[in-house]
Amino acid sequence: MTLLIFYLLLALVVSFFCSMAEAVLLSVRPSYVAALAKKGGTGSRALSEIRENLDRPLAAILTANTIAHTVGAAGVGAQAAIVFGSNSLGVTSAVLTLLILVLSEIIPKTLGATHWKALAPTMAILIRALTRLLFPFVWMSERLTRLLSPSGAGAHTFSRDELSAMAAIGAEEGALESKEFNIVTNLLHLRKLSVRDIMTPRPVIFTVGAGMTVQDFFAKYSDNPFSRIPVFDKSLDDITGYVLKTDLLVAQARDEFATTLNDFRRDFLVLADTTTASATFDRLMHEKSHIGLVIDEFGTLQGLVTLEDVVETLIGLEITDELDRVDDMQALARERWRDRMQAIGIDPDSVEQES
C-alpha cells in the first residue's frame, strides 16, 4: 500500500509541477522578462536564461512529465494488482486517468496561466535547475529537433499588426489609457503616411518677399503668429528660405529697420512629396531642423512640413496656442479651393467626384 501511494504521488506531484511550469513559461511575455531583468528582481536572471531558448526548458519539462506519467502509471498498476488483485486494474486505470487529468493537467495549467506573474520568478529558478538535471535528455531532444526542422524554423518575432493588437488589448484591459493607445497606434502607422498627408498645403502658406524691410514687415504683419516665415524672391515657387521672427524682433529692437529679410534668411530642408511621415521626422531630427520644404518630382512647391505636424499626427491632436487662428491648415486649403471654384462658377463637388 505504501508503494502504491508513493507511485501515485510521484505521478501527480511531478506532473502537477511540470504542467504548471509549462503554463507559466508559455504565458510569460517578452516585455515582462525585459522589465523584470531591468529591475533585477528575484529570478530575473534565470527567467532571462530560459527564455533565450524555450526549446530547452520545454524539453526538460516534457521529459520529466513523461517519466512521471510512465513510471507512476506502471507503479500504480503493479501495486494495485498486488493490493487489490488483478481484477482491479480497469478501475485503477480509470481513477488514475481522472486524477491525472484533473489534478495534474487542468488545475495546474489553469493556475499557471492565471497567476504566471507571481509564479514566474520562482518557477524560472526551478525550471533552470530541472533543465540542468535532465541535460542529457535535453541535448538529445535538441539534436533530434535540428534534424527534423531547419535552422531558425519556428522563430517568432512580433509583427506590426500584432503590436497594434497588443496595444488594443492593453487599452481594453486598462493597462493603457486611450491617449496612450492612440499614440502607439499612430506611431505604428506613421510610415504608411506620406508627407503630403501632414504638410501645410501650398495655397495657405504665409510668405513674404525677401526684399521686404524689417520696418515694412512689422508695419504690415505685426500680429503674424508664425515663428518661421518663408521668404520668396520673385514668386511663391521661388522660395529662397525662411526667417525666424525672433531675429526680426531683435533687429527691430536694435533699430535696424532698413535691413531686408533676406539678410536673416536661413536655408530650408527640402523633402520630396513621396517621403513618408516617419522618414520626414527622421530627416528633421537628423538635420536639427524644425521646418522643411515639400516639392514634387518636378521641383514645384507643394507645401511646408514642421516637427509640429509630425507630433500632431503622432498624438492625434492639433497643437495650438493662444495665437493660432486655424487648427487644420489642410482643411483651410480645401475650404479656400472650394470658394475659388464657386467664384468662377464651377461646382466643387462635381470636380471632386470626377477626380
Short mmCIF file of C-alpha atoms in Angstrom, two decimals:
data_model
loop_
_atom_site.label_atom_id
_atom_site.label_comp_id
_atom_site.label_asym_id
_atom_site.label_seq_id
_atom_site.Cartn_x
_atom_site.Cartn_y
_atom_site.Cartn_z
CA MET A 1 0.00 0.00 0.00
CA THR A 2 2.88 2.36 0.78
CA LEU A 3 4.42 1.85 -2.66
CA LEU A 4 1.01 2.39 -4.27
CA ILE A 5 0.67 5.77 -2.58
CA PHE A 6 4.29 6.62 -3.45
CA TYR A 7 3.83 5.91 -7.16
CA LEU A 8 0.52 7.77 -7.18
CA LEU A 9 2.04 10.85 -5.55
CA LEU A 10 5.04 10.63 -7.86
CA ALA A 11 2.81 10.76 -10.91
CA LEU A 12 0.55 13.51 -9.57
CA VAL A 13 3.08 15.81 -7.86
CA VAL A 14 5.73 15.77 -10.58
CA SER A 15 3.11 16.10 -13.30
CA PHE A 16 1.42 18.93 -11.36
CA PHE A 17 4.71 20.83 -11.23
CA CYS A 18 5.51 20.17 -14.91
CA SER A 19 2.07 21.27 -16.10
CA MET A 20 2.19 24.46 -14.04
CA ALA A 21 5.76 25.19 -15.15
CA GLU A 22 4.80 24.75 -18.80
CA ALA A 23 1.77 27.04 -18.45
CA VAL A 24 3.81 29.73 -16.69
CA LEU A 25 6.66 29.51 -19.19
CA LEU A 26 4.35 29.85 -22.19
CA SER A 27 2.37 32.69 -20.57
CA VAL A 28 5.37 34.88 -19.76
CA ARG A 29 5.62 37.82 -22.15
CA PRO A 30 8.94 39.10 -23.50
CA SER A 31 8.08 42.57 -22.21
CA TYR A 32 7.67 41.17 -18.68
CA VAL A 33 11.04 39.40 -18.90
CA ALA A 34 12.71 42.63 -20.03
CA ALA A 35 11.03 44.67 -17.28
CA LEU A 36 11.97 42.13 -14.59
CA ALA A 37 15.56 41.99 -15.82
CA LYS A 38 15.73 45.79 -15.69
CA LYS A 39 14.51 45.80 -12.09
CA GLY A 40 16.85 42.96 -11.18
CA GLY A 41 14.21 41.11 -9.17
CA THR A 42 14.39 37.57 -7.82
CA GLY A 43 14.58 35.02 -10.61
CA SER A 44 15.11 37.64 -13.30
CA ARG A 45 18.41 36.14 -14.44
CA ALA A 46 17.02 32.60 -14.51
CA LEU A 47 13.94 33.76 -16.41
CA SER A 48 16.06 35.57 -18.99
CA GLU A 49 18.23 32.47 -19.46
CA ILE A 50 15.37 30.04 -20.06
CA ARG A 51 13.53 32.48 -22.33
CA GLU A 52 16.56 32.78 -24.61
CA ASN A 53 15.96 29.22 -25.81
CA LEU A 54 12.49 27.94 -24.95
CA ASP A 55 13.14 24.57 -26.56
CA ARG A 56 15.49 23.53 -23.76
CA PRO A 57 13.22 24.15 -20.74
CA LEU A 58 10.21 22.78 -22.61
CA ALA A 59 12.14 19.62 -23.48
CA ALA A 60 13.13 19.22 -19.81
CA ILE A 61 9.56 19.77 -18.62
CA LEU A 62 8.07 17.31 -21.11
CA THR A 63 10.77 14.74 -20.31
CA ALA A 64 10.11 14.94 -16.57
CA ASN A 65 6.35 14.83 -17.17
CA THR A 66 6.63 11.76 -19.39
CA ILE A 67 8.86 9.96 -16.91
CA ALA A 68 6.46 10.73 -14.06
CA HIS A 69 3.43 9.54 -16.03
CA THR A 70 5.13 6.38 -17.26
CA VAL A 71 6.79 5.32 -14.01
CA GLY A 72 3.84 6.42 -11.89
CA ALA A 73 1.24 4.65 -14.02
CA ALA A 74 3.31 1.46 -14.21
CA GLY A 75 4.00 1.50 -10.47
CA VAL A 76 0.39 2.23 -9.53
CA GLY A 77 -0.85 -0.55 -11.81
CA ALA A 78 1.61 -3.09 -10.43
CA GLN A 79 0.91 -2.20 -6.80
CA ALA A 80 -2.85 -2.09 -7.35
CA ALA A 81 -2.72 -5.63 -8.72
CA ILE A 82 -0.85 -6.76 -5.60
CA VAL A 83 -3.06 -4.91 -3.11
CA PHE A 84 -6.50 -5.21 -4.74
CA GLY A 85 -5.97 -8.04 -7.18
CA SER A 86 -5.64 -8.15 -10.96
CA ASN A 87 -9.37 -7.58 -11.44
CA SER A 88 -8.97 -4.02 -10.13
CA LEU A 89 -6.68 -2.86 -12.97
CA GLY A 90 -9.55 -1.43 -15.03
CA VAL A 91 -10.94 0.61 -12.15
CA THR A 92 -7.44 1.68 -11.09
CA SER A 93 -6.62 2.89 -14.62
CA ALA A 94 -9.87 4.87 -14.83
CA VAL A 95 -9.36 6.52 -11.44
CA LEU A 96 -5.70 7.29 -12.18
CA THR A 97 -6.59 8.81 -15.55
CA LEU A 98 -9.22 11.04 -13.92
CA LEU A 99 -6.83 12.11 -11.16
CA ILE A 100 -4.05 12.93 -13.63
CA LEU A 101 -6.45 14.85 -15.87
CA VAL A 102 -7.88 16.99 -13.07
CA LEU A 103 -5.04 17.26 -10.53
CA SER A 104 -2.03 17.33 -12.84
CA GLU A 105 -3.37 18.91 -16.02
CA ILE A 106 -6.47 21.10 -15.68
CA ILE A 107 -5.84 22.63 -12.23
CA PRO A 108 -2.08 23.35 -12.52
CA LYS A 109 -2.31 24.72 -16.06
CA THR A 110 -5.20 26.97 -15.06
CA LEU A 111 -3.26 28.24 -12.04
CA GLY A 112 -0.10 28.74 -14.10
CA ALA A 113 -1.86 30.64 -16.88
CA THR A 114 -3.78 32.81 -14.39
CA HIS A 115 -1.05 33.60 -11.85
CA TRP A 116 2.02 33.47 -14.11
CA LYS A 117 3.31 36.86 -12.97
CA ALA A 118 3.51 35.78 -9.34
CA LEU A 119 4.87 32.33 -10.17
CA ALA A 120 7.33 33.18 -12.95
CA PRO A 121 10.40 34.23 -10.88
CA THR A 122 10.29 31.15 -8.63
CA MET A 123 9.34 28.79 -11.44
CA ALA A 124 12.22 30.10 -13.54
CA ILE A 125 14.75 29.04 -10.91
CA LEU A 126 13.18 25.57 -10.60
CA ILE A 127 12.90 25.13 -14.38
CA ARG A 128 16.54 26.10 -14.85
CA ALA A 129 17.57 23.51 -12.24
CA LEU A 130 15.39 20.87 -13.93
CA THR A 131 16.93 21.68 -17.32
CA ARG A 132 20.43 21.18 -15.94
CA LEU A 133 19.40 17.97 -14.16
CA LEU A 134 17.96 16.46 -17.33
CA PHE A 135 20.63 17.88 -19.64
CA PRO A 136 21.37 14.54 -21.44
CA PHE A 137 17.71 14.21 -22.45
CA VAL A 138 17.55 17.90 -23.40
CA TRP A 139 20.69 17.52 -25.52
CA MET A 140 19.24 14.54 -27.39
CA SER A 141 15.97 16.42 -27.91
CA GLU A 142 17.84 19.40 -29.40
CA ARG A 143 19.75 17.18 -31.83
CA LEU A 144 16.58 15.43 -32.92
CA THR A 145 14.78 18.75 -33.38
CA ARG A 146 17.59 20.11 -35.57
CA LEU A 147 17.36 17.05 -37.81
CA LEU A 148 13.61 17.42 -38.26
CA SER A 149 13.42 21.20 -38.71
CA PRO A 150 15.67 23.72 -40.49
CA SER A 151 17.70 26.21 -38.52
CA GLY A 152 15.61 29.12 -37.29
CA ALA A 153 12.29 27.48 -38.17
CA GLY A 154 9.58 28.45 -35.77
CA ALA A 155 11.44 31.54 -34.59
CA HIS A 156 8.91 34.20 -33.84
CA THR A 157 9.11 37.95 -33.92
CA PHE A 158 6.24 40.34 -33.33
CA SER A 159 4.73 41.90 -36.43
CA ARG A 160 3.38 45.45 -36.51
CA ASP A 161 -0.19 44.11 -36.62
CA GLU A 162 0.48 42.01 -33.52
CA LEU A 163 1.92 45.00 -31.69
CA SER A 164 -1.15 47.03 -32.66
CA ALA A 165 -3.42 44.23 -31.43
CA MET A 166 -1.47 44.03 -28.16
CA ALA A 167 -1.95 47.77 -27.68
CA ALA A 168 -5.69 47.38 -28.32
CA ILE A 169 -5.90 44.59 -25.74
CA GLY A 170 -3.92 46.71 -23.28
CA ALA A 171 -6.38 49.57 -23.78
CA GLU A 172 -9.37 47.26 -23.26
CA GLU A 173 -7.87 45.82 -20.08
CA GLY A 174 -6.97 49.26 -18.72
CA ALA A 175 -3.20 48.81 -18.96
CA LEU A 176 -3.08 51.69 -21.47
CA GLU A 177 -5.09 54.87 -21.43
CA SER A 178 -6.96 55.83 -24.58
CA LYS A 179 -4.45 58.59 -25.40
CA GLU A 180 -1.55 56.19 -24.94
CA PHE A 181 -3.25 53.66 -27.19
CA ASN A 182 -3.77 56.32 -29.87
CA ILE A 183 -0.10 57.31 -29.74
CA VAL A 184 1.07 53.69 -30.08
CA THR A 185 -1.33 53.08 -32.97
CA ASN A 186 -0.38 56.30 -34.75
CA LEU A 187 3.31 55.54 -34.27
CA LEU A 188 2.93 52.12 -35.90
CA HIS A 189 1.08 53.65 -38.86
CA LEU A 190 3.37 56.67 -39.25
CA ARG A 191 5.39 55.09 -42.04
CA LYS A 192 2.20 54.49 -44.05
CA LEU A 193 1.54 58.23 -44.28
CA SER A 194 3.32 60.48 -46.74
CA VAL A 195 4.49 63.98 -46.02
CA ARG A 196 1.63 65.22 -48.24
CA ASP A 197 -0.83 63.88 -45.66
CA ILE A 198 0.54 66.04 -42.84
CA MET A 199 2.03 69.13 -44.52
CA THR A 200 0.59 72.63 -44.77
CA PRO A 201 -0.57 72.88 -48.42
CA ARG A 202 0.89 75.50 -50.77
CA PRO A 203 -2.29 77.66 -51.07
CA VAL A 204 -2.34 78.53 -47.37
CA ILE A 205 1.39 79.08 -46.81
CA PHE A 206 2.14 82.53 -45.44
CA THR A 207 5.13 84.02 -47.29
CA VAL A 208 6.73 87.43 -47.69
CA GLY A 209 9.18 88.91 -50.17
CA ALA A 210 12.86 88.55 -49.35
CA GLY A 211 13.41 92.21 -50.22
CA MET A 212 10.93 93.48 -47.61
CA THR A 213 12.50 95.53 -44.83
CA VAL A 214 12.09 94.85 -41.14
CA GLN A 215 10.11 98.07 -40.77
CA ASP A 216 7.69 97.15 -43.56
CA PHE A 217 7.24 93.65 -42.18
CA PHE A 218 6.14 94.81 -38.74
CA ALA A 219 4.04 97.57 -40.25
CA LYS A 220 2.03 95.01 -42.25
CA TYR A 221 2.32 91.81 -40.22
CA SER A 222 2.83 92.84 -36.61
CA ASP A 223 0.21 90.32 -35.46
CA ASN A 224 1.61 87.44 -37.52
CA PRO A 225 1.56 84.29 -35.30
CA PHE A 226 4.22 82.26 -37.14
CA SER A 227 7.71 81.86 -35.71
CA ARG A 228 9.27 80.76 -39.04
CA ILE A 229 8.31 82.72 -42.13
CA PRO A 230 9.16 81.58 -45.69
CA VAL A 231 10.59 84.26 -47.97
CA PHE A 232 10.48 84.27 -51.77
CA ASP A 233 12.36 86.11 -54.47
CA LYS A 234 10.01 86.64 -57.42
CA SER A 235 7.13 84.23 -56.90
CA LEU A 236 5.81 81.69 -54.43
CA ASP A 237 7.54 78.91 -56.36
CA ASP A 238 10.83 80.75 -55.89
CA ILE A 239 11.08 80.41 -52.12
CA THR A 240 14.68 81.03 -51.13
CA GLY A 241 14.47 80.17 -47.44
CA TYR A 242 12.85 81.31 -44.23
CA VAL A 243 13.45 83.81 -41.45
CA LEU A 244 12.98 83.48 -37.71
CA LYS A 245 10.60 86.01 -36.26
CA THR A 246 12.87 86.28 -33.22
CA ASP A 247 15.68 87.51 -35.49
CA LEU A 248 13.38 90.20 -36.84
CA LEU A 249 12.33 91.23 -33.34
CA VAL A 250 15.98 91.58 -32.34
CA ALA A 251 16.64 93.69 -35.45
CA GLN A 252 13.66 95.89 -34.62
CA ALA A 253 14.93 96.36 -31.07
CA ARG A 254 18.30 97.44 -32.50
CA ASP A 255 16.59 99.95 -34.83
CA GLU A 256 17.77 98.03 -37.90
CA PHE A 257 14.57 98.96 -39.73
CA ALA A 258 16.13 99.22 -43.20
CA THR A 259 17.59 95.72 -43.09
CA THR A 260 15.90 93.35 -45.52
CA LEU A 261 14.53 89.94 -44.58
CA ASN A 262 16.99 88.36 -46.99
CA ASP A 263 19.79 89.27 -44.56
CA PHE A 264 18.23 86.91 -42.00
CA ARG A 265 17.41 84.14 -44.46
CA ARG A 266 18.05 80.52 -43.48
CA ASP A 267 18.05 77.55 -45.85
CA PHE A 268 15.16 75.11 -45.98
CA LEU A 269 15.46 71.36 -45.63
CA VAL A 270 13.99 70.06 -48.91
CA LEU A 271 11.80 66.93 -48.91
CA ALA A 272 10.19 65.02 -51.77
CA ASP A 273 6.42 64.74 -51.52
CA THR A 274 6.76 60.94 -51.61
CA THR A 275 8.71 60.92 -48.33
CA THR A 276 6.94 59.05 -45.54
CA ALA A 277 5.94 60.82 -42.35
CA SER A 278 8.33 58.59 -40.42
CA ALA A 279 11.25 59.43 -42.73
CA THR A 280 10.30 63.11 -42.52
CA PHE A 281 10.61 63.00 -38.75
CA ASP A 282 14.00 61.27 -39.03
CA ARG A 283 15.27 63.88 -41.52
CA LEU A 284 14.11 66.82 -39.44
CA MET A 285 15.69 65.40 -36.30
CA HIS A 286 18.94 64.42 -38.05
CA GLU A 287 19.32 67.83 -39.70
CA LYS A 288 18.25 69.57 -36.47
CA SER A 289 15.64 71.47 -38.43
CA HIS A 290 12.13 72.39 -37.38
CA ILE A 291 10.71 73.01 -40.84
CA GLY A 292 11.04 71.53 -44.32
CA LEU A 293 10.04 72.46 -47.87
CA VAL A 294 7.99 69.83 -49.74
CA ILE A 295 8.39 69.62 -53.53
CA ASP A 296 7.16 67.23 -56.21
CA GLU A 297 9.21 65.34 -58.80
CA PHE A 298 9.39 68.47 -60.98
CA GLY A 299 10.66 70.69 -58.18
CA THR A 300 7.34 72.51 -57.77
CA LEU A 301 6.44 73.65 -54.29
CA GLN A 302 3.71 71.52 -52.69
CA GLY A 303 3.77 72.68 -49.10
CA LEU A 304 5.62 73.02 -45.81
CA VAL A 305 6.04 70.49 -43.03
CA THR A 306 7.19 71.05 -39.47
CA LEU A 307 8.07 68.90 -36.49
CA GLU A 308 4.80 70.10 -35.02
CA ASP A 309 2.92 68.48 -37.92
CA VAL A 310 4.59 65.13 -37.23
CA VAL A 311 3.94 65.35 -33.48
CA GLU A 312 0.31 66.27 -34.11
CA THR A 313 -0.04 63.21 -36.32
CA LEU A 314 1.59 61.08 -33.64
CA ILE A 315 -0.64 62.19 -30.77
CA GLY A 316 -3.73 62.63 -32.93
CA LEU A 317 -4.37 66.21 -31.79
CA GLU A 318 -3.84 69.68 -33.22
CA ILE A 319 -1.25 71.61 -31.20
CA THR A 320 -2.48 75.18 -30.88
CA ASP A 321 -1.71 78.17 -28.74
CA GLU A 322 -3.42 81.48 -28.00
CA LEU A 323 -2.15 82.99 -31.28
CA ASP A 324 -3.37 80.25 -33.63
CA ARG A 325 -6.41 81.22 -35.66
CA VAL A 326 -6.77 78.00 -37.64
CA ASP A 327 -6.32 74.47 -36.31
CA ASP A 328 -6.23 72.46 -39.53
CA MET A 329 -4.35 74.12 -42.40
CA GLN A 330 -5.27 71.36 -44.85
CA ALA A 331 -8.95 71.92 -44.10
CA LEU A 332 -8.42 75.66 -44.65
CA ALA A 333 -6.77 74.96 -48.01
CA ARG A 334 -9.72 72.82 -49.13
CA GLU A 335 -12.16 75.49 -48.00
CA ARG A 336 -10.35 78.21 -49.95
CA TRP A 337 -10.21 75.97 -53.04
CA ARG A 338 -13.98 75.43 -52.88
CA ASP A 339 -14.50 79.19 -52.56
CA ARG A 340 -12.37 79.81 -55.68
CA MET A 341 -14.26 77.18 -57.67
CA GLN A 342 -17.60 78.69 -56.71
CA ALA A 343 -16.34 82.20 -57.54
CA ILE A 344 -15.65 81.19 -61.16
CA GLY A 345 -18.92 79.29 -61.49
CA ILE A 346 -17.66 75.71 -61.06
CA ASP A 347 -19.34 73.24 -58.74
CA PRO A 348 -16.54 71.95 -56.43
CA ASP A 349 -18.48 68.77 -55.62
CA SER A 350 -18.59 67.74 -59.28
CA VAL A 351 -14.85 68.36 -59.63
CA GLU A 352 -14.13 66.17 -56.59
CA GLN A 353 -16.31 63.36 -57.97
CA GLU A 354 -14.53 63.45 -61.33
CA SER A 355 -11.11 63.35 -59.66
#
